Amino acid sequence: MRIVVLVSGSGSNLQAVIDAVADGSLPVTIAAVGADRPGTGGVERARNAGIASFEVDFRQYDDRADWNRALTEAVAAYEPDYVVSSGFMRIVDQHFLDRFPNRYLNTHPALLPSFPGAHGVRDALAYGVKVTGCTVMIADAGVDTGPILAQAPVAVLPEDTEETLHERIKVEERRLLIATLGSLAAGGTGAA
């Protein structure tokens, strides 16, 4: 199974996938890593691992649709079976989703459908939940509304801050993403 991983930041989830592929526990090929801007840690991690990389800098496009078309073509050039959003902080449009139907995976640091959006960890803490977690889903045109493939709970501790809770969620998110990719590679449904 071939994947393209999209990143916007440091690429910690990406590194977990790279490590699992390298140690033989994840039977996928990372065809390429793409970013929405230059200078991301994720692209640097890809280069260090000998993985092809590309950048489709959002700031270089006057129109969001033009950027989406360019991103779609850049990803499609690597012929992925799945595209993985790994801390990719851009919303893709319908053109992209149509090119990779039911094949664009996203992770989210909450147990969806609770706490969608960019601040899932902060929102969970503010609401006062005792358990939150992470979700791997098929991304659709909504904000964190696609079909859920897998979820894992993470307890909220009394002393948690947004940062400490998010770090514990990230550990579980990495495990869940790798398990989900492994299930998909084995012909499963992605439920992990």
PDB file of N, CA, C and O in Angstrom, residues 4-8 32-37 40 42-43 46 52-56 71 75 84 88:
ATOM      1  N   VAL A   4       0.843   8.857   0.651  1.00  0.00           N
ATOM      2  CA  VAL A   4       1.456  10.182   0.663  1.00  0.00           C
ATOM      3  C   VAL A   4       1.009  10.827   1.961  1.00  0.00           C
ATOM      4  O   VAL A   4      -0.172  10.784   2.313  1.00  0.00           O
ATOM      5  N   VAL A   5       1.950  11.395   2.687  1.00  0.00           N
ATOM      6  CA  VAL A   5       1.657  12.021   3.973  1.00  0.00           C
ATOM      7  C   VAL A   5       1.783  13.536   3.802  1.00  0.00           C
ATOM      8  O   VAL A   5       2.780  14.023   3.272  1.00  0.00           O
ATOM      9  N   LEU A   6       0.758  14.270   4.254  1.00  0.00           N
ATOM     10  CA  LEU A   6       0.757  15.728   4.194  1.00  0.00           C
ATOM     11  C   LEU A   6       1.003  16.288   5.590  1.00  0.00           C
ATOM     12  O   LEU A   6       0.382  15.855   6.559  1.00  0.00           O
ATOM     13  N   VAL A   7       1.920  17.268   5.681  1.00  0.00           N
ATOM     14  CA  VAL A   7       2.312  17.855   6.959  1.00  0.00           C
ATOM     15  C   VAL A   7       2.306  19.381   6.871  1.00  0.00           C
ATOM     16  O   VAL A   7       2.455  19.950   5.792  1.00  0.00           O
ATOM     17  N   SER A   8       2.153  20.009   8.025  1.00  0.00           N
ATOM     18  CA  SER A   8       2.303  21.462   8.122  1.00  0.00           C
ATOM     19  C   SER A   8       3.339  21.845   9.172  1.00  0.00           C
ATOM     20  O   SER A   8       3.784  22.983   9.215  1.00  0.00           O
ATOM     21  N   ALA A  32       5.731   9.660  -0.691  1.00  0.00           N
ATOM     22  CA  ALA A  32       6.198  11.045  -0.601  1.00  0.00           C
ATOM     23  C   ALA A  32       5.579  11.706   0.620  1.00  0.00           C
ATOM     24  O   ALA A  32       4.577  11.243   1.166  1.00  0.00           O
ATOM     25  N   VAL A  33       6.202  12.810   1.005  1.00  0.00           N
ATOM     26  CA  VAL A  33       5.682  13.682   2.053  1.00  0.00           C
ATOM     27  C   VAL A  33       5.541  15.064   1.445  1.00  0.00           C
ATOM     28  O   VAL A  33       6.470  15.574   0.814  1.00  0.00           O
ATOM     29  N   GLY A  34       4.365  15.658   1.611  1.00  0.00           N
ATOM     30  CA  GLY A  34       4.114  16.985   1.070  1.00  0.00           C
ATOM     31  C   GLY A  34       3.772  17.967   2.166  1.00  0.00           C
ATOM     32  O   GLY A  34       3.242  17.597   3.211  1.00  0.00           O
ATOM     33  N   ALA A  35       4.081  19.238   1.922  1.00  0.00           N
ATOM     34  CA  ALA A  35       3.803  20.291   2.898  1.00  0.00           C
ATOM     35  C   ALA A  35       3.130  21.474   2.214  1.00  0.00           C
ATOM     36  O   ALA A  35       3.257  21.670   1.001  1.00  0.00           O
ATOM     37  N   ASP A  36       2.443  22.260   3.030  1.00  0.00           N
ATOM     38  CA  ASP A  36       1.741  23.436   2.534  1.00  0.00           C
ATOM     39  C   ASP A  36       2.578  24.709   2.627  1.00  0.00           C
ATOM     40  O   ASP A  36       2.106  25.790   2.323  1.00  0.00           O
ATOM     41  N   ARG A  37       3.820  24.554   3.061  1.00  0.00           N
ATOM     42  CA  ARG A  37       4.729  25.700   3.169  1.00  0.00           C
ATOM     43  C   ARG A  37       6.159  25.174   3.264  1.00  0.00           C
ATOM     44  O   ARG A  37       6.369  24.025   3.657  1.00  0.00           O
ATOM     45  N   THR A  40       9.179  23.011   6.785  1.00  0.00           N
ATOM     46  CA  THR A  40       8.533  22.229   7.844  1.00  0.00           C
ATOM     47  C   THR A  40       9.473  21.132   8.343  1.00  0.00           C
ATOM     48  O   THR A  40      10.272  20.583   7.585  1.00  0.00           O
ATOM     49  N   GLY A  42       8.459  18.258   9.149  1.00  0.00           N
ATOM     50  CA  GLY A  42       8.001  17.021   8.528  1.00  0.00           C
ATOM     51  C   GLY A  42       8.735  16.720   7.230  1.00  0.00           C
ATOM     52  O   GLY A  42       9.142  15.581   6.981  1.00  0.00           O
ATOM     53  N   VAL A  43       8.930  17.741   6.390  1.00  0.00           N
ATOM     54  CA  VAL A  43       9.665  17.546   5.138  1.00  0.00           C
ATOM     55  C   VAL A  43      11.123  17.211   5.444  1.00  0.00           C
ATOM     56  O   VAL A  43      11.723  16.351   4.792  1.00  0.00           O
ATOM     57  N   ALA A  46      11.321  13.616   6.320  1.00  0.00           N
ATOM     58  CA  ALA A  46      11.231  12.796   5.105  1.00  0.00           C
ATOM     59  C   ALA A  46      12.569  12.755   4.390  1.00  0.00           C
ATOM     60  O   ALA A  46      13.047  11.673   4.006  1.00  0.00           O
ATOM     61  N   ALA A  52      10.886  10.884  -0.811  1.00  0.00           N
ATOM     62  CA  ALA A  52      10.608  12.021  -1.683  1.00  0.00           C
ATOM     63  C   ALA A  52       9.726  13.029  -0.951  1.00  0.00           C
ATOM     64  O   ALA A  52       8.889  12.659  -0.124  1.00  0.00           O
ATOM     65  N   SER A  53       9.916  14.304  -1.260  1.00  0.00           N
ATOM     66  CA  SER A  53       9.093  15.328  -0.621  1.00  0.00           C
ATOM     67  C   SER A  53       8.770  16.424  -1.630  1.00  0.00           C
ATOM     68  O   SER A  53       9.431  16.560  -2.652  1.00  0.00           O
ATOM     69  N   PHE A  54       7.734  17.171  -1.320  1.00  0.00           N
ATOM     70  CA  PHE A  54       7.333  18.301  -2.162  1.00  0.00           C
ATOM     71  C   PHE A  54       6.642  19.338  -1.299  1.00  0.00           C
ATOM     72  O   PHE A  54       6.167  19.040  -0.198  1.00  0.00           O
ATOM     73  N   GLU A  55       6.620  20.557  -1.798  1.00  0.00           N
ATOM     74  CA  GLU A  55       5.941  21.654  -1.115  1.00  0.00           C
ATOM     75  C   GLU A  55       5.021  22.338  -2.106  1.00  0.00           C
ATOM     76  O   GLU A  55       5.425  22.612  -3.238  1.00  0.00           O
ATOM     77  N   VAL A  56       3.799  22.570  -1.695  1.00  0.00           N
ATOM     78  CA  VAL A  56       2.855  23.368  -2.464  1.00  0.00           C
ATOM     79  C   VAL A  56       2.483  24.518  -1.526  1.00  0.00           C
ATOM     80  O   VAL A  56       1.554  24.409  -0.725  1.00  0.00           O
ATOM     81  N   LEU A  71      -2.085  21.142  -5.272  1.00  0.00           N
ATOM     82  CA  LEU A  71      -1.841  20.106  -4.265  1.00  0.00           C
ATOM     83  C   LEU A  71      -2.344  18.759  -4.763  1.00  0.00           C
ATOM     84  O   LEU A  71      -1.648  17.740  -4.638  1.00  0.00           O
ATOM     85  N   VAL A  75       0.084  15.471  -5.255  1.00  0.00           N
ATOM     86  CA  VAL A  75      -0.150  14.204  -4.544  1.00  0.00           C
ATOM     87  C   VAL A  75      -0.401  13.082  -5.544  1.00  0.00           C
ATOM     88  O   VAL A  75       0.169  11.991  -5.435  1.00  0.00           O
ATOM     89  N   VAL A  84      -2.543  10.691   3.796  1.00  0.00           N
ATOM     90  CA  VAL A  84      -2.647  10.821   5.245  1.00  0.00           C
ATOM     91  C   VAL A  84      -2.374  12.267   5.638  1.00  0.00           C
ATOM     92  O   VAL A  84      -1.295  12.795   5.359  1.00  0.00           O
ATOM     93  N   PHE A  88      -1.655  18.265   9.100  1.00  0.00           N
ATOM     94  CA  PHE A  88      -1.800  19.144   7.936  1.00  0.00           C
ATOM     95  C   PHE A  88      -2.906  20.134   8.265  1.00  0.00           C
ATOM     96  O   PHE A  88      -4.060  19.747   8.426  1.00  0.00           O
TER      97      PHE A  88
END
